[in-house]
């Protein structure tokens, strides 16, 4: 199993769903953790932190809206103060507000892009000085297969996820000489609160299962292992990649 060797990982949007599973998966592998979410998710985030600490690792909770530069700057400073540095960043925070292109309100477009795309940029930018100073870093961003082929009523979500994949390809080239890697994970249909946007209708769920080579919907825990790989030295010569973790929907 991939081993964190006591390195520190910052995970955004860690209170529930895929973020929670990633946090617990990294804790089980020996990573110390700075776990982030927005203030209204405090109870859920603290519960995740308590569960992670049971693995015997250090855990700090740091609150910020990732779309706010000031809050992100303070969050990364708090994480470094609590745990010493940040070795690995998991950009997981994301939102989905469904709507057709024709009917989509401008503020819904802005909200999704602010969190899903701008948030990745701001948090990455804030941790880079720490990673540069230590000559080491692992950046893993949770994109989506939606950023590759999309789905109706998710144009803004798909655009945001395509954006972070493009961002990561450039980032990898810029930071590679500094000992820092940057990769994306593209989950498929995962059973989370956000994923249920696609799965509430039994016919839709059955249709997605039929499109998946493994004939099942993913669980959040299915994403944790691939993220741990990108956060560890096992992926030391892998950068600029977008890995599908979808049970075989997008085949490449």
PDB file of C-alpha atoms in Angstrom:
ATOM      1  CA  UNK A   1       0.000   0.000   0.000  1.00  0.00           C
ATOM      2  CA  UNK A   2       1.165   3.533  -0.774  1.00  0.00           C
ATOM      3  CA  UNK A   3       2.759   5.033   2.347  1.00  0.00           C
ATOM      4  CA  UNK A   4       2.572   8.683   3.322  1.00  0.00           C
ATOM      5  CA  UNK A   5       5.640   8.462   5.594  1.00  0.00           C
ATOM      6  CA  UNK A   6       4.232  11.220   7.792  1.00  0.00           C
ATOM      7  CA  UNK A   7       4.021  13.732   4.974  1.00  0.00           C
ATOM      8  CA  UNK A   8       1.344  16.409   5.215  1.00  0.00           C
ATOM      9  CA  UNK A   9      -1.593  16.483   2.802  1.00  0.00           C
ATOM     10  CA  UNK A  10      -4.056  19.360   2.495  1.00  0.00           C
ATOM     11  CA  UNK A  11      -7.468  18.174   1.297  1.00  0.00           C
ATOM     12  CA  UNK A  12     -10.116  20.743   0.337  1.00  0.00           C
ATOM     13  CA  UNK A  13     -13.810  19.978   0.593  1.00  0.00           C
ATOM     14  CA  UNK A  14     -13.038  17.154   3.029  1.00  0.00           C
ATOM     15  CA  UNK A  15     -16.221  17.060   5.107  1.00  0.00           C
ATOM     16  CA  UNK A  16     -18.178  14.505   3.079  1.00  0.00           C
ATOM     17  CA  UNK A  17     -18.387  12.421  -0.065  1.00  0.00           C
ATOM     18  CA  UNK A  18     -15.216  11.928  -2.081  1.00  0.00           C
ATOM     19  CA  UNK A  19     -13.280  14.431   0.049  1.00  0.00           C
ATOM     20  CA  UNK A  20     -14.037  12.540   3.250  1.00  0.00           C
ATOM     21  CA  UNK A  21     -13.072   9.223   1.656  1.00  0.00           C
ATOM     22  CA  UNK A  22      -9.812  10.731   0.408  1.00  0.00           C
ATOM     23  CA  UNK A  23      -9.028  12.105   3.869  1.00  0.00           C
ATOM     24  CA  UNK A  24      -9.614   8.765   5.559  1.00  0.00           C
ATOM     25  CA  UNK A  25      -7.739   6.908   2.837  1.00  0.00           C
ATOM     26  CA  UNK A  26      -4.709   9.169   3.231  1.00  0.00           C
ATOM     27  CA  UNK A  27      -4.851   8.869   7.023  1.00  0.00           C
ATOM     28  CA  UNK A  28      -4.865   5.080   6.734  1.00  0.00           C
ATOM     29  CA  UNK A  29      -1.723   5.354   4.611  1.00  0.00           C
ATOM     30  CA  UNK A  30       0.131   7.486   7.159  1.00  0.00           C
ATOM     31  CA  UNK A  31      -0.370  11.030   5.875  1.00  0.00           C
ATOM     32  CA  UNK A  32      -0.820  13.830   8.385  1.00  0.00           C
ATOM     33  CA  UNK A  33      -3.754  15.954   7.291  1.00  0.00           C
ATOM     34  CA  UNK A  34      -4.948  19.526   6.994  1.00  0.00           C
ATOM     35  CA  UNK A  35      -8.651  19.172   6.237  1.00  0.00           C
ATOM     36  CA  UNK A  36     -10.571  22.067   4.734  1.00  0.00           C
ATOM     37  CA  UNK A  37     -14.156  23.007   4.124  1.00  0.00           C
ATOM     38  CA  UNK A  38     -16.414  26.024   4.480  1.00  0.00           C
ATOM     39  CA  UNK A  39     -17.530  27.082   7.959  1.00  0.00           C
ATOM     40  CA  UNK A  40     -21.081  25.778   7.631  1.00  0.00           C
ATOM     41  CA  UNK A  41     -19.686  22.251   7.189  1.00  0.00           C
ATOM     42  CA  UNK A  42     -17.879  22.456  10.542  1.00  0.00           C
ATOM     43  CA  UNK A  43     -19.699  19.587  12.268  1.00  0.00           C
ATOM     44  CA  UNK A  44     -19.149  17.220   9.348  1.00  0.00           C
ATOM     45  CA  UNK A  45     -15.504  18.264   8.911  1.00  0.00           C
ATOM     46  CA  UNK A  46     -14.714  17.824  12.589  1.00  0.00           C
ATOM     47  CA  UNK A  47     -16.311  14.360  12.446  1.00  0.00           C
ATOM     48  CA  UNK A  48     -14.061  13.464   9.509  1.00  0.00           C
ATOM     49  CA  UNK A  49     -11.048  14.789  11.425  1.00  0.00           C
ATOM     50  CA  UNK A  50     -11.921  12.722  14.493  1.00  0.00           C
ATOM     51  CA  UNK A  51     -12.197   9.587  12.387  1.00  0.00           C
ATOM     52  CA  UNK A  52      -8.893  10.331  10.643  1.00  0.00           C
ATOM     53  CA  UNK A  53      -7.096  10.827  13.963  1.00  0.00           C
ATOM     54  CA  UNK A  54      -8.059   7.277  14.923  1.00  0.00           C
ATOM     55  CA  UNK A  55      -5.466   6.155  12.348  1.00  0.00           C
ATOM     56  CA  UNK A  56      -2.764   7.697  14.559  1.00  0.00           C
ATOM     57  CA  UNK A  57      -1.934  10.706  12.385  1.00  0.00           C
ATOM     58  CA  UNK A  58      -1.928  14.432  13.106  1.00  0.00           C
ATOM     59  CA  UNK A  59      -4.999  16.249  11.802  1.00  0.00           C
ATOM     60  CA  UNK A  60      -5.779  19.978  11.672  1.00  0.00           C
ATOM     61  CA  UNK A  61      -9.020  21.519  10.404  1.00  0.00           C
ATOM     62  CA  UNK A  62      -8.721  24.734   8.379  1.00  0.00           C
ATOM     63  CA  UNK A  63     -11.741  26.667   7.155  1.00  0.00           C
ATOM     64  CA  UNK A  64     -11.980  28.705   3.966  1.00  0.00           C
ATOM     65  CA  UNK A  65     -14.078  29.329   0.889  1.00  0.00           C
ATOM     66  CA  UNK A  66     -11.622  28.272  -1.814  1.00  0.00           C
ATOM     67  CA  UNK A  67     -12.942  30.964  -4.156  1.00  0.00           C
ATOM     68  CA  UNK A  68     -11.699  33.705  -1.789  1.00  0.00           C
ATOM     69  CA  UNK A  69      -8.011  34.556  -2.139  1.00  0.00           C
ATOM     70  CA  UNK A  70      -7.806  36.091   1.329  1.00  0.00           C
ATOM     71  CA  UNK A  71      -9.404  33.069   2.975  1.00  0.00           C
ATOM     72  CA  UNK A  72      -7.218  30.653   1.009  1.00  0.00           C
ATOM     73  CA  UNK A  73      -4.036  32.528   1.952  1.00  0.00           C
ATOM     74  CA  UNK A  74      -5.002  32.377   5.627  1.00  0.00           C
ATOM     75  CA  UNK A  75      -5.981  28.692   5.345  1.00  0.00           C
ATOM     76  CA  UNK A  76      -2.627  27.619   3.911  1.00  0.00           C
ATOM     77  CA  UNK A  77      -0.793  29.662   6.546  1.00  0.00           C
ATOM     78  CA  UNK A  78      -2.875  27.976   9.257  1.00  0.00           C
ATOM     79  CA  UNK A  79      -2.147  24.529   7.816  1.00  0.00           C
ATOM     80  CA  UNK A  80       1.583  25.207   7.701  1.00  0.00           C
ATOM     81  CA  UNK A  81       1.562  26.624  11.233  1.00  0.00           C
ATOM     82  CA  UNK A  82      -0.254  23.573  12.580  1.00  0.00           C
ATOM     83  CA  UNK A  83       1.618  20.849  10.703  1.00  0.00           C
ATOM     84  CA  UNK A  84       4.874  22.424   9.526  1.00  0.00           C
ATOM     85  CA  UNK A  85       4.322  22.466   5.772  1.00  0.00           C
ATOM     86  CA  UNK A  86       2.222  20.974   2.967  1.00  0.00           C
ATOM     87  CA  UNK A  87       3.751  18.171   0.915  1.00  0.00           C
ATOM     88  CA  UNK A  88       0.638  17.140  -1.006  1.00  0.00           C
ATOM     89  CA  UNK A  89      -2.413  19.115  -2.087  1.00  0.00           C
ATOM     90  CA  UNK A  90      -5.709  17.506  -3.035  1.00  0.00           C
ATOM     91  CA  UNK A  91      -7.956  20.059  -4.756  1.00  0.00           C
ATOM     92  CA  UNK A  92     -11.278  18.339  -4.114  1.00  0.00           C
ATOM     93  CA  UNK A  93     -13.721  21.136  -3.250  1.00  0.00           C
ATOM     94  CA  UNK A  94     -16.431  21.376  -5.881  1.00  0.00           C
ATOM     95  CA  UNK A  95     -20.091  22.140  -6.473  1.00  0.00           C
ATOM     96  CA  UNK A  96     -22.678  21.219  -9.072  1.00  0.00           C
ATOM     97  CA  UNK A  97     -25.822  23.241  -9.819  1.00  0.00           C
ATOM     98  CA  UNK A  98     -27.692  21.553 -12.650  1.00  0.00           C
ATOM     99  CA  UNK A  99     -29.296  23.608 -15.413  1.00  0.00           C
ATOM    100  CA  UNK A 100     -29.618  23.764 -19.171  1.00  0.00           C
ATOM    101  CA  UNK A 101     -27.495  26.243 -21.103  1.00  0.00           C
ATOM    102  CA  UNK A 102     -30.603  28.139 -22.178  1.00  0.00           C
ATOM    103  CA  UNK A 103     -32.014  28.523 -18.680  1.00  0.00           C
ATOM    104  CA  UNK A 104     -28.835  28.685 -16.593  1.00  0.00           C
ATOM    105  CA  UNK A 105     -28.625  31.831 -14.439  1.00  0.00           C
ATOM    106  CA  UNK A 106     -25.407  33.774 -14.726  1.00  0.00           C
ATOM    107  CA  UNK A 107     -24.803  33.522 -10.990  1.00  0.00           C
ATOM    108  CA  UNK A 108     -24.990  29.709 -11.167  1.00  0.00           C
ATOM    109  CA  UNK A 109     -22.320  29.710 -13.887  1.00  0.00           C
ATOM    110  CA  UNK A 110     -20.154  32.047 -11.791  1.00  0.00           C
ATOM    111  CA  UNK A 111     -20.576  30.040  -8.581  1.00  0.00           C
ATOM    112  CA  UNK A 112     -19.533  26.752 -10.200  1.00  0.00           C
ATOM    113  CA  UNK A 113     -16.570  28.286 -12.009  1.00  0.00           C
ATOM    114  CA  UNK A 114     -15.464  30.190  -8.890  1.00  0.00           C
ATOM    115  CA  UNK A 115     -15.262  27.079  -6.716  1.00  0.00           C
ATOM    116  CA  UNK A 116     -14.339  24.385  -9.240  1.00  0.00           C
ATOM    117  CA  UNK A 117     -11.835  26.269 -11.403  1.00  0.00           C
ATOM    118  CA  UNK A 118     -10.761  29.477  -9.653  1.00  0.00           C
ATOM    119  CA  UNK A 119     -10.566  27.621  -6.339  1.00  0.00           C
ATOM    120  CA  UNK A 120      -8.072  25.142  -7.768  1.00  0.00           C
ATOM    121  CA  UNK A 121      -5.938  28.017  -9.035  1.00  0.00           C
ATOM    122  CA  UNK A 122      -6.020  29.955  -5.757  1.00  0.00           C
ATOM    123  CA  UNK A 123      -5.211  27.018  -3.462  1.00  0.00           C
ATOM    124  CA  UNK A 124      -2.492  25.743  -5.775  1.00  0.00           C
ATOM    125  CA  UNK A 125      -0.956  29.203  -6.004  1.00  0.00           C
ATOM    126  CA  UNK A 126      -0.978  29.505  -2.213  1.00  0.00           C
ATOM    127  CA  UNK A 127       0.809  26.185  -1.557  1.00  0.00           C
ATOM    128  CA  UNK A 128       3.442  26.523  -4.282  1.00  0.00           C
ATOM    129  CA  UNK A 129       5.860  28.645  -2.200  1.00  0.00           C
ATOM    130  CA  UNK A 130       5.935  25.919   0.475  1.00  0.00           C
ATOM    131  CA  UNK A 131       6.517  23.194  -2.101  1.00  0.00           C
ATOM    132  CA  UNK A 132       9.132  25.230  -3.945  1.00  0.00           C
ATOM    133  CA  UNK A 133      11.052  25.935  -0.738  1.00  0.00           C
ATOM    134  CA  UNK A 134      11.258  22.237   0.139  1.00  0.00           C
ATOM    135  CA  UNK A 135      11.894  21.105  -3.441  1.00  0.00           C
ATOM    136  CA  UNK A 136       9.013  18.663  -3.260  1.00  0.00           C
ATOM    137  CA  UNK A 137       5.279  18.636  -3.898  1.00  0.00           C
ATOM    138  CA  UNK A 138       2.381  16.545  -5.094  1.00  0.00           C
ATOM    139  CA  UNK A 139      -0.708  18.286  -6.485  1.00  0.00           C
ATOM    140  CA  UNK A 140      -3.765  16.169  -7.245  1.00  0.00           C
ATOM    141  CA  UNK A 141      -6.923  17.843  -8.528  1.00  0.00           C
ATOM    142  CA  UNK A 142     -10.286  16.129  -8.656  1.00  0.00           C
ATOM    143  CA  UNK A 143     -11.637  16.794 -12.128  1.00  0.00           C
ATOM    144  CA  UNK A 144     -14.343  14.586 -13.688  1.00  0.00           C
ATOM    145  CA  UNK A 145     -15.097  12.513 -16.740  1.00  0.00           C
ATOM    146  CA  UNK A 146     -17.657  15.297 -17.237  1.00  0.00           C
ATOM    147  CA  UNK A 147     -14.741  17.478 -18.271  1.00  0.00           C
ATOM    148  CA  UNK A 148     -14.057  15.060 -21.127  1.00  0.00           C
ATOM    149  CA  UNK A 149     -17.496  14.300 -22.548  1.00  0.00           C
ATOM    150  CA  UNK A 150     -20.049  16.182 -20.427  1.00  0.00           C
ATOM    151  CA  UNK A 151     -23.699  15.525 -19.685  1.00  0.00           C
ATOM    152  CA  UNK A 152     -26.908  17.486 -20.254  1.00  0.00           C
ATOM    153  CA  UNK A 153     -27.574  20.266 -17.731  1.00  0.00           C
ATOM    154  CA  UNK A 154     -23.900  20.337 -16.705  1.00  0.00           C
ATOM    155  CA  UNK A 155     -22.280  22.660 -19.252  1.00  0.00           C
ATOM    156  CA  UNK A 156     -20.795  24.937 -16.580  1.00  0.00           C
ATOM    157  CA  UNK A 157     -19.638  21.967 -14.462  1.00  0.00           C
ATOM    158  CA  UNK A 158     -18.072  20.276 -17.488  1.00  0.00           C
ATOM    159  CA  UNK A 159     -16.404  23.549 -18.481  1.00  0.00           C
ATOM    160  CA  UNK A 160     -14.949  23.944 -14.983  1.00  0.00           C
ATOM    161  CA  UNK A 161     -13.540  20.423 -14.984  1.00  0.00           C
ATOM    162  CA  UNK A 162     -12.084  20.778 -18.472  1.00  0.00           C
ATOM    163  CA  UNK A 163     -10.505  24.012 -17.244  1.00  0.00           C
ATOM    164  CA  UNK A 164      -8.689  22.364 -14.336  1.00  0.00           C
ATOM    165  CA  UNK A 165      -7.338  19.632 -16.610  1.00  0.00           C
ATOM    166  CA  UNK A 166      -5.903  22.280 -18.930  1.00  0.00           C
ATOM    167  CA  UNK A 167      -4.565  24.181 -15.932  1.00  0.00           C
ATOM    168  CA  UNK A 168      -2.883  21.023 -14.637  1.00  0.00           C
ATOM    169  CA  UNK A 169      -1.161  20.282 -17.947  1.00  0.00           C
ATOM    170  CA  UNK A 170       0.465  23.725 -17.897  1.00  0.00           C
ATOM    171  CA  UNK A 171       1.173  23.613 -14.160  1.00  0.00           C
ATOM    172  CA  UNK A 172       3.017  20.300 -14.547  1.00  0.00           C
ATOM    173  CA  UNK A 173       5.359  21.862 -17.084  1.00  0.00           C
ATOM    174  CA  UNK A 174       6.038  24.915 -14.925  1.00  0.00           C
ATOM    175  CA  UNK A 175       6.715  23.128 -11.643  1.00  0.00           C
ATOM    176  CA  UNK A 176       8.283  19.869 -12.820  1.00  0.00           C
ATOM    177  CA  UNK A 177      11.859  21.160 -12.533  1.00  0.00           C
ATOM    178  CA  UNK A 178      11.101  22.123  -8.916  1.00  0.00           C
ATOM    179  CA  UNK A 179      10.371  18.568  -7.796  1.00  0.00           C
ATOM    180  CA  UNK A 180       6.599  19.072  -7.928  1.00  0.00           C
ATOM    181  CA  UNK A 181       4.126  16.912  -9.836  1.00  0.00           C
ATOM    182  CA  UNK A 182       0.581  17.850 -10.857  1.00  0.00           C
ATOM    183  CA  UNK A 183      -2.115  15.410 -11.943  1.00  0.00           C
ATOM    184  CA  UNK A 184      -5.893  15.061 -12.113  1.00  0.00           C
ATOM    185  CA  UNK A 185      -8.280  12.312 -11.111  1.00  0.00           C
ATOM    186  CA  UNK A 186     -11.454  12.092 -13.210  1.00  0.00           C
ATOM    187  CA  UNK A 187     -14.124  10.252 -11.227  1.00  0.00           C
ATOM    188  CA  UNK A 188     -17.074   8.777 -13.038  1.00  0.00           C
ATOM    189  CA  UNK A 189     -20.492   8.255 -11.497  1.00  0.00           C
ATOM    190  CA  UNK A 190     -19.853   8.117  -7.751  1.00  0.00           C
ATOM    191  CA  UNK A 191     -22.518   7.638  -5.084  1.00  0.00           C
ATOM    192  CA  UNK A 192     -22.229  10.900  -3.141  1.00  0.00           C
ATOM    193  CA  UNK A 193     -24.690  13.656  -2.275  1.00  0.00           C
ATOM    194  CA  UNK A 194     -23.538  15.534  -5.393  1.00  0.00           C
ATOM    195  CA  UNK A 195     -23.473  12.372  -7.511  1.00  0.00           C
ATOM    196  CA  UNK A 196     -27.119  11.753  -6.686  1.00  0.00           C
ATOM    197  CA  UNK A 197     -27.951  14.591  -9.068  1.00  0.00           C
ATOM    198  CA  UNK A 198     -27.356  11.909 -11.711  1.00  0.00           C
ATOM    199  CA  UNK A 199     -28.705   8.963  -9.747  1.00  0.00           C
ATOM    200  CA  UNK A 200     -32.043   9.828  -8.111  1.00  0.00           C
ATOM    201  CA  UNK A 201     -33.978   8.365 -11.035  1.00  0.00           C
ATOM    202  CA  UNK A 202     -33.727   4.524 -10.983  1.00  0.00           C
ATOM    203  CA  UNK A 203     -33.782   4.424 -14.791  1.00  0.00           C
ATOM    204  CA  UNK A 204     -30.879   6.864 -14.943  1.00  0.00           C
ATOM    205  CA  UNK A 205     -28.943   4.808 -12.398  1.00  0.00           C
ATOM    206  CA  UNK A 206     -29.532   1.626 -14.390  1.00  0.00           C
ATOM    207  CA  UNK A 207     -28.457   3.356 -17.588  1.00  0.00           C
ATOM    208  CA  UNK A 208     -25.192   4.526 -16.013  1.00  0.00           C
ATOM    209  CA  UNK A 209     -24.498   1.063 -14.672  1.00  0.00           C
ATOM    210  CA  UNK A 210     -25.003  -0.313 -18.167  1.00  0.00           C
ATOM    211  CA  UNK A 211     -22.436   2.169 -19.540  1.00  0.00           C
ATOM    212  CA  UNK A 212     -19.820   1.081 -17.012  1.00  0.00           C
ATOM    213  CA  UNK A 213     -17.559  -1.856 -17.833  1.00  0.00           C
ATOM    214  CA  UNK A 214     -17.662  -2.972 -14.196  1.00  0.00           C
ATOM    215  CA  UNK A 215     -21.489  -2.755 -14.158  1.00  0.00           C
ATOM    216  CA  UNK A 216     -21.694  -0.767 -10.934  1.00  0.00           C
ATOM    217  CA  UNK A 217     -21.800   2.768  -9.595  1.00  0.00           C
ATOM    218  CA  UNK A 218     -18.623   3.938  -7.867  1.00  0.00           C
ATOM    219  CA  UNK A 219     -18.199   4.500  -4.145  1.00  0.00           C
ATOM    220  CA  UNK A 220     -16.207   7.444  -2.751  1.00  0.00           C
ATOM    221  CA  UNK A 221     -13.628   4.972  -1.444  1.00  0.00           C
ATOM    222  CA  UNK A 222     -12.894   3.929  -5.036  1.00  0.00           C
ATOM    223  CA  UNK A 223     -11.265   7.333  -5.563  1.00  0.00           C
ATOM    224  CA  UNK A 224      -9.054   7.307  -2.460  1.00  0.00           C
ATOM    225  CA  UNK A 225      -6.432   4.845  -3.691  1.00  0.00           C
ATOM    226  CA  UNK A 226      -5.691   6.609  -6.983  1.00  0.00           C
ATOM    227  CA  UNK A 227      -5.437   9.928  -5.125  1.00  0.00           C
ATOM    228  CA  UNK A 228      -3.009   8.400  -2.620  1.00  0.00           C
ATOM    229  CA  UNK A 229      -0.898   7.198  -5.550  1.00  0.00           C
ATOM    230  CA  UNK A 230      -0.641  10.721  -6.954  1.00  0.00           C
ATOM    231  CA  UNK A 231       0.158  12.100  -3.472  1.00  0.00           C
ATOM    232  CA  UNK A 232       3.030   9.679  -2.904  1.00  0.00           C
ATOM    233  CA  UNK A 233       6.467   8.870  -4.237  1.00  0.00           C
ATOM    234  CA  UNK A 234       4.961   5.928  -6.135  1.00  0.00           C
ATOM    235  CA  UNK A 235       4.009   8.509  -8.785  1.00  0.00           C
ATOM    236  CA  UNK A 236       7.321  10.381  -8.772  1.00  0.00           C
ATOM    237  CA  UNK A 237       7.688  10.195 -12.572  1.00  0.00           C
ATOM    238  CA  UNK A 238       4.015  10.813 -13.412  1.00  0.00           C
ATOM    239  CA  UNK A 239       2.867  14.365 -14.070  1.00  0.00           C
ATOM    240  CA  UNK A 240       0.435  16.291 -16.255  1.00  0.00           C
ATOM    241  CA  UNK A 241      -1.953  13.328 -16.426  1.00  0.00           C
ATOM    242  CA  UNK A 242      -5.724  12.988 -16.041  1.00  0.00           C
ATOM    243  CA  UNK A 243      -6.631   9.501 -14.815  1.00  0.00           C
ATOM    244  CA  UNK A 244     -10.176   8.204 -15.306  1.00  0.00           C
ATOM    245  CA  UNK A 245     -11.511   6.490 -12.181  1.00  0.00           C
ATOM    246  CA  UNK A 246     -14.907   5.516 -13.504  1.00  0.00           C
ATOM    247  CA  UNK A 247     -15.193   1.735 -13.644  1.00  0.00           C
ATOM    248  CA  UNK A 248     -14.828   1.834 -17.411  1.00  0.00           C
ATOM    249  CA  UNK A 249     -17.078   4.526 -18.866  1.00  0.00           C
ATOM    250  CA  UNK A 250     -14.401   6.547 -20.644  1.00  0.00           C
ATOM    251  CA  UNK A 251     -11.921   4.099 -22.187  1.00  0.00           C
ATOM    252  CA  UNK A 252      -8.489   5.298 -23.289  1.00  0.00           C
TER     253      UNK A 252
END
